[in-house]
Structures are given as structure tokens and as C-alpha cells.
Amino acid sequence: MPEGHSVHRLARQFQDVFGGQRLEVSSPQGRFVAGAKLLTGHTMVEALAHGKQFFLRFEHGLFLHVHLGLYGAWSFGGDSTFTGASSIGAPRRIGERESGQASDGGDYAGPPAPVGAVRVRLVSDHGWADLRGATTCAAITAAEAEAVLDRLGPDPLHNRPGDREEFIARLRRRKTAVALLLMDQSVLAGVGNIYRAEVLFRQAVDPWTPGTAVDVETAGRLWDDTVSTMSDGVRDGRIVTTPPSLWTGGAALAPDADAHFVYKREGMPCRACGTLVGVTEIGARKLYWCPGCQI
DNA sequence: GATTAATGCTAAA
DNA sequence: TTAGCCTTAATCT
């Protein structure tokens, strides 16, 4: 379920806590035993994210490739060089949250016994990470990693030179509905169902507009707003697309009920115009939108 | 205790 | 277009 911002946070956390560390790699669940053998005992030199694809590069040239899919998640723990145990990925209660077994003392005695179906366990001298429920988990070569990246569109969280123009071109090349194109990872890498709905609302774009009918200026605004809202998501560790003025009680943090404009708000009045928010299925996913604002 | 839905994607039909 | 993947939390009986 995580969108791109969660995967970028993962890459940052893996770089911080495992970068340059020699890792023991195992598969308590048993489904990744062969891959684990190829990686165990090697040093993780770099953690990378592009869209929702996640890679760990090891010093001998192989990569661990992970895609969390709909319900994958990592959980962590370790000694004081870790910021405390946490989990990132599918919601374990509300968004991403601390999983509660932080060990902040200096008496780290190794990882706990695996709970549930742990596909991969990584263990360093200072901590551990467990992966559950991922769609993709593989040990691959540099060429194979390159092939995965080649299929993807620009990632708004990288926002490299030329990315904005590339997105605009890819969006306007196809007559598919813009709501589908925003979730097409070859057009835009990292956006999922929440950012899709929220950015379309914020930019007042009709979700059924064909890509070919989106003007350059509007396409540019979609990119810019995606960069902005997803960057906030990386910083906050949750998706908040509403401004503080809409948070009840003047709260410093957005209450969950106030965090979105349309996502999961079907039947409730639009925060801007009062029209009831609608929901429909498109591409086997739910699309939320305001029939009043997004003409 | 059983069922369903979820921030996703692939491959088969 | 549909089934399936494989996990958890929330929502039912």
C-alpha cells in the first residue's frame, strides 16, 4: 500500500542504519532461501528508490530488489544507532507508525524470534529488518536492476532535470483517462491511489480527461503539485494534502479525518464547494473525486 | 472466528 | 478483464 514517499523513506532509513554494513541475510519463511544465500555476508553499499521500486546494492554487484505491493511492509529494530524500532509500508494501525518494540538502551541482544511470515531478515551488528508480504523480492544483477528502472517514468521525488518535461510528454502522448495515467508507473513513478485522487482534486482536473486533452500548463501543474505533496509525505511519513487551516481545533498535526480532500470521503461534502464527494471504480481501483470542483 | 478491504502489480484469459 | 499474489487491521457474525 505504500506510495512512493514511503519507499523513499525506506531507502533513506536503510542507508542510514545499514549503509556500509555487512549483513546476514536469511529467509525465516523459506521463500527466499536461494536469494538470501547470494547476498548474505556481503556489505550493503547503497539503498535506492525509484517510484515504488526499492533496491539495496551490495559490494559484490548484486542487488536486493523489493516491491511492497499492496500490503508489504518492513519492520526494524536495533540498538541506539537505530532511531528505535519502526515499520514502514502497509499501515499497521494508522499510516506509518512506530511498531512499539524500540530498544533504545545499549543492551541490544540481537533480533527477536521471527513473528509470522518473514520473507527476508537482514541483520547487522547493530540491528535488524524484517520484510513481510512483498510482491517482489529478488536477488538480481545490475543489468536486471537497470531493466526495472528502464520501464519507469520520472519520479517526482527525484525531480531531476528534464523530468518535468518528460512527464508532460508521456502524459499527453496517450488518450487514456488522466486518472489512470497518473497511476501508470511508466508515465509517473511513485504515485498511488491517494496522491492520484488528491492531486487531481487540488488542481481541479476532471479525472476522465484524456491525456491528449490535458494542456501543457495543466500537466505542468500536476507534476509540480505531485512533487510538492509527495515531498511533504517524505518529510512527514504520512500523506497530508490539506492545509493547516482545514485542521479541526487548529491542531499542529493534521487529524486523520482532515488529512485529505477526497480520498475515502465519498458521500461527505467537498471541503471547497460542498458537493458530495463521489467514488467509482476505474482500473480496478477506487477513484474519489468532487463532481463540483473537477468538472 | 470469518470476512473484507487496503497507499499494487503481473500474467493469464 | 479477471484471478492471484499473501498480509494485516477493521469489521462483521
PDB file of C-alpha atoms in Angstrom, chain A residues 46-247:
ATOM      1  CA  GLU A  46      23.705   1.822  -1.265  1.00  0.00           C
ATOM      2  CA  ALA A  47      19.924   1.949  -0.819  1.00  0.00           C
ATOM      3  CA  LEU A  48      17.960   3.260  -3.805  1.00  0.00           C
ATOM      4  CA  ALA A  49      14.341   4.106  -4.548  1.00  0.00           C
ATOM      5  CA  HIS A  50      12.640   4.936  -7.827  1.00  0.00           C
ATOM      6  CA  GLY A  51       8.898   5.235  -7.574  1.00  0.00           C
ATOM      7  CA  LYS A  52       7.768   2.220  -5.582  1.00  0.00           C
ATOM      8  CA  GLN A  53      10.782   0.107  -6.542  1.00  0.00           C
ATOM      9  CA  PHE A  54      13.390  -0.402  -3.852  1.00  0.00           C
ATOM     10  CA  PHE A  55      16.958  -1.681  -4.212  1.00  0.00           C
ATOM     11  CA  LEU A  56      19.855  -2.451  -1.943  1.00  0.00           C
ATOM     12  CA  ARG A  57      23.199  -2.583  -3.763  1.00  0.00           C
ATOM     13  CA  PHE A  58      25.840  -4.877  -2.332  1.00  0.00           C
ATOM     14  CA  GLU A  59      29.581  -4.581  -2.753  1.00  0.00           C
ATOM     15  CA  HIS A  60      29.836  -7.690  -4.944  1.00  0.00           C
ATOM     16  CA  GLY A  61      27.489  -6.159  -7.535  1.00  0.00           C
ATOM     17  CA  LEU A  62      24.212  -7.892  -6.727  1.00  0.00           C
ATOM     18  CA  PHE A  63      21.028  -6.085  -5.683  1.00  0.00           C
ATOM     19  CA  LEU A  64      18.145  -6.949  -3.408  1.00  0.00           C
ATOM     20  CA  HIS A  65      15.049  -5.802  -5.289  1.00  0.00           C
ATOM     21  CA  VAL A  66      11.840  -5.304  -3.310  1.00  0.00           C
ATOM     22  CA  HIS A  67       8.398  -4.090  -4.284  1.00  0.00           C
ATOM     23  CA  LEU A  68       5.999  -3.932  -1.342  1.00  0.00           C
ATOM     24  CA  GLY A  69       2.874  -4.255  -3.452  1.00  0.00           C
ATOM     25  CA  LEU A  70      -0.438  -3.765  -1.743  1.00  0.00           C
ATOM     26  CA  TYR A  71       0.430  -4.989   1.717  1.00  0.00           C
ATOM     27  CA  GLY A  72       4.142  -5.422   2.100  1.00  0.00           C
ATOM     28  CA  ALA A  73       5.993  -3.816   4.993  1.00  0.00           C
ATOM     29  CA  TRP A  74       9.394  -3.657   6.655  1.00  0.00           C
ATOM     30  CA  SER A  75       9.845  -3.561  10.394  1.00  0.00           C
ATOM     31  CA  PHE A  76      13.065  -2.582  12.154  1.00  0.00           C
ATOM     32  CA  GLY A  77      14.804  -2.708  15.460  1.00  0.00           C
ATOM     33  CA  GLY A  78      18.209  -2.464  16.990  1.00  0.00           C
ATOM     34  CA  ASP A  79      20.472  -0.632  19.378  1.00  0.00           C
ATOM     35  CA  SER A  80      20.867   3.101  19.901  1.00  0.00           C
ATOM     36  CA  THR A  81      22.391   3.649  16.457  1.00  0.00           C
ATOM     37  CA  PHE A  82      18.871   2.934  15.225  1.00  0.00           C
ATOM     38  CA  THR A  83      16.345   5.648  15.907  1.00  0.00           C
ATOM     39  CA  GLY A  84      14.206   3.000  17.534  1.00  0.00           C
ATOM     40  CA  ALA A  85      12.093   0.223  16.152  1.00  0.00           C
ATOM     41  CA  SER A  86       9.628   1.285  13.497  1.00  0.00           C
ATOM     42  CA  SER A  87       7.833  -0.023  10.492  1.00  0.00           C
ATOM     43  CA  ILE A  88       7.285   1.401   7.033  1.00  0.00           C
ATOM     44  CA  GLY A  89       4.940   0.031   4.458  1.00  0.00           C
ATOM     45  CA  ALA A  90       1.393  -1.177   4.729  1.00  0.00           C
ATOM     46  CA  PRO A  91      -0.471   0.545   7.547  1.00  0.00           C
ATOM     47  CA  ARG A  92      -0.083  -1.280  10.815  1.00  0.00           C
ATOM     48  CA  ARG A  93      -2.604   0.956  12.504  1.00  0.00           C
ATOM     49  CA  ILE A  94      -2.680   4.486  11.151  1.00  0.00           C
ATOM     50  CA  GLY A  95      -0.323   5.284   8.321  1.00  0.00           C
ATOM     51  CA  GLU A  96       3.262   4.527   9.199  1.00  0.00           C
ATOM     52  CA  ARG A  97       3.834   4.316  12.855  1.00  0.00           C
ATOM     53  CA  GLU A  98       6.224   3.110  15.457  1.00  0.00           C
ATOM     54  CA  SER A  99       5.754  -0.596  15.981  1.00  0.00           C
ATOM     55  CA  GLY A 100       6.475  -0.223  19.654  1.00  0.00           C
ATOM     56  CA  GLN A 101       9.394  -2.511  20.384  1.00  0.00           C
ATOM     57  CA  ALA A 102      12.092   0.121  20.338  1.00  0.00           C
ATOM     58  CA  SER A 103      15.222  -0.834  22.192  1.00  0.00           C
ATOM     59  CA  ASP A 104      16.875   2.460  22.984  1.00  0.00           C
ATOM     60  CA  GLY A 105      19.338   1.124  25.503  1.00  0.00           C
ATOM     61  CA  GLY A 106      22.776  -0.245  24.847  1.00  0.00           C
ATOM     62  CA  ASP A 107      21.841  -3.805  25.626  1.00  0.00           C
ATOM     63  CA  TYR A 108      20.737  -4.889  22.154  1.00  0.00           C
ATOM     64  CA  ALA A 109      20.931  -8.648  22.191  1.00  0.00           C
ATOM     65  CA  GLY A 110      20.034  -9.423  18.580  1.00  0.00           C
ATOM     66  CA  PRO A 111      16.789  -9.648  16.683  1.00  0.00           C
ATOM     67  CA  PRO A 112      13.660 -11.164  18.198  1.00  0.00           C
ATOM     68  CA  ALA A 113      12.365 -14.555  17.078  1.00  0.00           C
ATOM     69  CA  PRO A 114      10.639 -14.051  13.715  1.00  0.00           C
ATOM     70  CA  VAL A 115       6.902 -13.459  14.006  1.00  0.00           C
ATOM     71  CA  GLY A 116       4.692 -14.507  11.123  1.00  0.00           C
ATOM     72  CA  ALA A 117       5.827 -14.930   7.535  1.00  0.00           C
ATOM     73  CA  VAL A 118       9.164 -13.106   7.406  1.00  0.00           C
ATOM     74  CA  ARG A 119      10.294 -13.337   3.783  1.00  0.00           C
ATOM     75  CA  VAL A 120      13.652 -11.700   4.424  1.00  0.00           C
ATOM     76  CA  ARG A 121      15.546 -10.850   7.556  1.00  0.00           C
ATOM     77  CA  LEU A 122      18.586  -8.593   7.427  1.00  0.00           C
ATOM     78  CA  VAL A 123      20.828  -8.469  10.463  1.00  0.00           C
ATOM     79  CA  SER A 124      23.808  -6.189  11.081  1.00  0.00           C
ATOM     80  CA  ASP A 125      25.914  -5.751  14.203  1.00  0.00           C
ATOM     81  CA  HIS A 126      23.521  -3.037  15.356  1.00  0.00           C
ATOM     82  CA  GLY A 127      20.049  -4.001  14.220  1.00  0.00           C
ATOM     83  CA  TRP A 128      17.694  -5.936  12.035  1.00  0.00           C
ATOM     84  CA  ALA A 129      14.950  -5.529   9.429  1.00  0.00           C
ATOM     85  CA  ASP A 130      12.140  -7.951   8.541  1.00  0.00           C
ATOM     86  CA  LEU A 131      10.189  -7.948   5.274  1.00  0.00           C
ATOM     87  CA  ARG A 132       6.681  -9.364   5.031  1.00  0.00           C
ATOM     88  CA  GLY A 133       4.079  -9.562   2.298  1.00  0.00           C
ATOM     89  CA  ALA A 134       6.067  -8.071  -0.571  1.00  0.00           C
ATOM     90  CA  THR A 135       5.041  -8.645  -4.179  1.00  0.00           C
ATOM     91  CA  THR A 136       8.628  -8.748  -5.394  1.00  0.00           C
ATOM     92  CA  CYS A 137      11.677  -9.898  -3.504  1.00  0.00           C
ATOM     93  CA  ALA A 138      14.651 -10.995  -5.575  1.00  0.00           C
ATOM     94  CA  ALA A 139      18.428 -11.016  -5.754  1.00  0.00           C
ATOM     95  CA  ILE A 140      19.298  -9.538  -9.136  1.00  0.00           C
ATOM     96  CA  THR A 141      22.216  -8.278 -11.203  1.00  0.00           C
ATOM     97  CA  ALA A 142      22.979  -4.671 -12.105  1.00  0.00           C
ATOM     98  CA  ALA A 143      21.678  -5.279 -15.615  1.00  0.00           C
ATOM     99  CA  GLU A 144      18.418  -6.617 -14.254  1.00  0.00           C
ATOM    100  CA  ALA A 145      18.062  -3.626 -11.925  1.00  0.00           C
ATOM    101  CA  GLU A 146      18.671  -1.339 -14.891  1.00  0.00           C
ATOM    102  CA  ALA A 147      15.903  -3.106 -16.817  1.00  0.00           C
ATOM    103  CA  VAL A 148      13.454  -2.438 -13.977  1.00  0.00           C
ATOM    104  CA  LEU A 149      14.365   1.254 -13.937  1.00  0.00           C
ATOM    105  CA  ASP A 150      14.061   1.491 -17.711  1.00  0.00           C
ATOM    106  CA  ARG A 151      10.377   0.625 -17.546  1.00  0.00           C
ATOM    107  CA  LEU A 152       9.607   3.508 -15.201  1.00  0.00           C
ATOM    108  CA  GLY A 153       8.637   7.085 -15.842  1.00  0.00           C
ATOM    109  CA  PRO A 154      10.168  10.037 -13.984  1.00  0.00           C
ATOM    110  CA  ASP A 155       9.972  10.038 -10.189  1.00  0.00           C
ATOM    111  CA  PRO A 156       8.709  13.327  -8.725  1.00  0.00           C
ATOM    112  CA  LEU A 157      10.754  12.653  -5.598  1.00  0.00           C
ATOM    113  CA  HIS A 158      13.933  12.771  -7.670  1.00  0.00           C
ATOM    114  CA  ASN A 159      12.705  15.644  -9.843  1.00  0.00           C
ATOM    115  CA  ARG A 160      15.820  15.510 -11.984  1.00  0.00           C
ATOM    116  CA  PRO A 161      16.498  17.945 -14.810  1.00  0.00           C
ATOM    117  CA  GLY A 162      14.190  17.118 -17.697  1.00  0.00           C
ATOM    118  CA  ASP A 163      11.820  15.005 -15.598  1.00  0.00           C
ATOM    119  CA  ARG A 164       9.024  17.566 -15.684  1.00  0.00           C
ATOM    120  CA  GLU A 165       9.104  17.783 -19.472  1.00  0.00           C
ATOM    121  CA  GLU A 166       9.340  14.015 -19.737  1.00  0.00           C
ATOM    122  CA  PHE A 167       6.222  13.573 -17.591  1.00  0.00           C
ATOM    123  CA  ILE A 168       4.284  16.138 -19.614  1.00  0.00           C
ATOM    124  CA  ALA A 169       5.235  14.404 -22.845  1.00  0.00           C
ATOM    125  CA  ARG A 170       4.359  10.932 -21.574  1.00  0.00           C
ATOM    126  CA  LEU A 171       1.015  12.109 -20.182  1.00  0.00           C
ATOM    127  CA  ARG A 172      -0.027  13.941 -23.329  1.00  0.00           C
ATOM    128  CA  ARG A 173       1.025  11.107 -25.607  1.00  0.00           C
ATOM    129  CA  ARG A 174      -1.914   8.882 -24.636  1.00  0.00           C
ATOM    130  CA  LYS A 175      -5.658   9.310 -24.770  1.00  0.00           C
ATOM    131  CA  THR A 176      -6.258   7.212 -21.644  1.00  0.00           C
ATOM    132  CA  ALA A 177      -8.030   8.997 -18.769  1.00  0.00           C
ATOM    133  CA  VAL A 178      -5.637  11.157 -16.769  1.00  0.00           C
ATOM    134  CA  ALA A 179      -6.735   9.371 -13.562  1.00  0.00           C
ATOM    135  CA  LEU A 180      -5.331   6.134 -14.989  1.00  0.00           C
ATOM    136  CA  LEU A 181      -2.217   7.751 -16.405  1.00  0.00           C
ATOM    137  CA  LEU A 182      -1.220   9.225 -13.046  1.00  0.00           C
ATOM    138  CA  MET A 183      -1.063   5.711 -11.634  1.00  0.00           C
ATOM    139  CA  ASP A 184       0.716   4.264 -14.657  1.00  0.00           C
ATOM    140  CA  GLN A 185       4.265   3.779 -13.394  1.00  0.00           C
ATOM    141  CA  SER A 186       5.683   4.192 -16.890  1.00  0.00           C
ATOM    142  CA  VAL A 187       4.206   7.701 -17.004  1.00  0.00           C
ATOM    143  CA  LEU A 188       4.867   8.789 -13.422  1.00  0.00           C
ATOM    144  CA  ALA A 189       6.709   6.603 -10.924  1.00  0.00           C
ATOM    145  CA  GLY A 190       5.616   6.580  -7.300  1.00  0.00           C
ATOM    146  CA  VAL A 191       2.072   7.935  -7.336  1.00  0.00           C
ATOM    147  CA  GLY A 192      -0.625   5.667  -5.914  1.00  0.00           C
ATOM    148  CA  ASN A 193      -4.336   5.881  -5.272  1.00  0.00           C
ATOM    149  CA  ILE A 194      -4.235   8.591  -2.608  1.00  0.00           C
ATOM    150  CA  TYR A 195      -1.898  11.062  -4.324  1.00  0.00           C
ATOM    151  CA  ARG A 196      -3.694  10.408  -7.617  1.00  0.00           C
ATOM    152  CA  ALA A 197      -7.051  11.458  -6.212  1.00  0.00           C
ATOM    153  CA  GLU A 198      -5.729  14.315  -4.121  1.00  0.00           C
ATOM    154  CA  VAL A 199      -3.583  15.943  -6.798  1.00  0.00           C
ATOM    155  CA  LEU A 200      -6.388  15.772  -9.371  1.00  0.00           C
ATOM    156  CA  PHE A 201      -8.663  17.491  -6.861  1.00  0.00           C
ATOM    157  CA  ARG A 202      -6.112  20.123  -5.849  1.00  0.00           C
ATOM    158  CA  GLN A 203      -5.562  21.022  -9.490  1.00  0.00           C
ATOM    159  CA  ALA A 204      -9.311  20.835 -10.290  1.00  0.00           C
ATOM    160  CA  VAL A 205      -8.778  18.340 -13.102  1.00  0.00           C
ATOM    161  CA  ASP A 206     -11.587  16.119 -14.367  1.00  0.00           C
ATOM    162  CA  PRO A 207     -10.298  12.554 -13.805  1.00  0.00           C
ATOM    163  CA  TRP A 208     -11.731  11.384 -17.134  1.00  0.00           C
ATOM    164  CA  THR A 209      -9.880  13.932 -19.245  1.00  0.00           C
ATOM    165  CA  PRO A 210      -7.882  12.076 -21.906  1.00  0.00           C
ATOM    166  CA  GLY A 211      -4.131  12.606 -21.556  1.00  0.00           C
ATOM    167  CA  THR A 212      -4.084  14.069 -25.047  1.00  0.00           C
ATOM    168  CA  ALA A 213      -6.575  16.736 -23.921  1.00  0.00           C
ATOM    169  CA  VAL A 214      -4.557  17.893 -20.892  1.00  0.00           C
ATOM    170  CA  ASP A 215      -2.864  21.141 -21.863  1.00  0.00           C
ATOM    171  CA  VAL A 216       0.833  21.634 -21.176  1.00  0.00           C
ATOM    172  CA  GLU A 217       0.228  24.151 -18.426  1.00  0.00           C
ATOM    173  CA  THR A 218      -2.164  21.825 -16.562  1.00  0.00           C
ATOM    174  CA  ALA A 219       0.169  18.858 -16.977  1.00  0.00           C
ATOM    175  CA  GLY A 220       2.955  21.004 -15.539  1.00  0.00           C
ATOM    176  CA  ARG A 221       0.790  21.889 -12.548  1.00  0.00           C
ATOM    177  CA  LEU A 222       0.054  18.193 -11.966  1.00  0.00           C
ATOM    178  CA  TRP A 223       3.796  17.473 -11.889  1.00  0.00           C
ATOM    179  CA  ASP A 224       4.597  20.425  -9.636  1.00  0.00           C
ATOM    180  CA  ASP A 225       1.845  19.563  -7.172  1.00  0.00           C
ATOM    181  CA  THR A 226       2.910  15.918  -7.103  1.00  0.00           C
ATOM    182  CA  VAL A 227       6.489  16.975  -6.340  1.00  0.00           C
ATOM    183  CA  SER A 228       5.234  19.233  -3.575  1.00  0.00           C
ATOM    184  CA  THR A 229       2.737  16.926  -1.869  1.00  0.00           C
ATOM    185  CA  MET A 230       4.939  13.836  -2.105  1.00  0.00           C
ATOM    186  CA  SER A 231       7.932  15.731  -0.720  1.00  0.00           C
ATOM    187  CA  ASP A 232       5.759  16.637   2.260  1.00  0.00           C
ATOM    188  CA  GLY A 233       4.929  12.944   2.561  1.00  0.00           C
ATOM    189  CA  VAL A 234       8.605  12.019   2.758  1.00  0.00           C
ATOM    190  CA  ARG A 235       9.143  14.623   5.454  1.00  0.00           C
ATOM    191  CA  ASP A 236       6.045  13.730   7.485  1.00  0.00           C
ATOM    192  CA  GLY A 237       5.852   9.975   6.969  1.00  0.00           C
ATOM    193  CA  ARG A 238       2.184  10.303   6.102  1.00  0.00           C
ATOM    194  CA  ILE A 239       0.039  11.698   3.334  1.00  0.00           C
ATOM    195  CA  VAL A 240      -1.450  15.060   4.209  1.00  0.00           C
ATOM    196  CA  THR A 241      -2.751  17.124   1.316  1.00  0.00           C
ATOM    197  CA  THR A 242      -4.909  19.638   3.186  1.00  0.00           C
ATOM    198  CA  PRO A 243      -3.589  22.963   4.555  1.00  0.00           C
ATOM    199  CA  PRO A 244      -3.468  23.613   8.341  1.00  0.00           C
ATOM    200  CA  SER A 245      -6.436  25.974   8.008  1.00  0.00           C
ATOM    201  CA  LEU A 246      -8.638  22.916   7.454  1.00  0.00           C
ATOM    202  CA  TRP A 247      -7.449  21.008  10.517  1.00  0.00           C
TER     203      TRP A 247
END
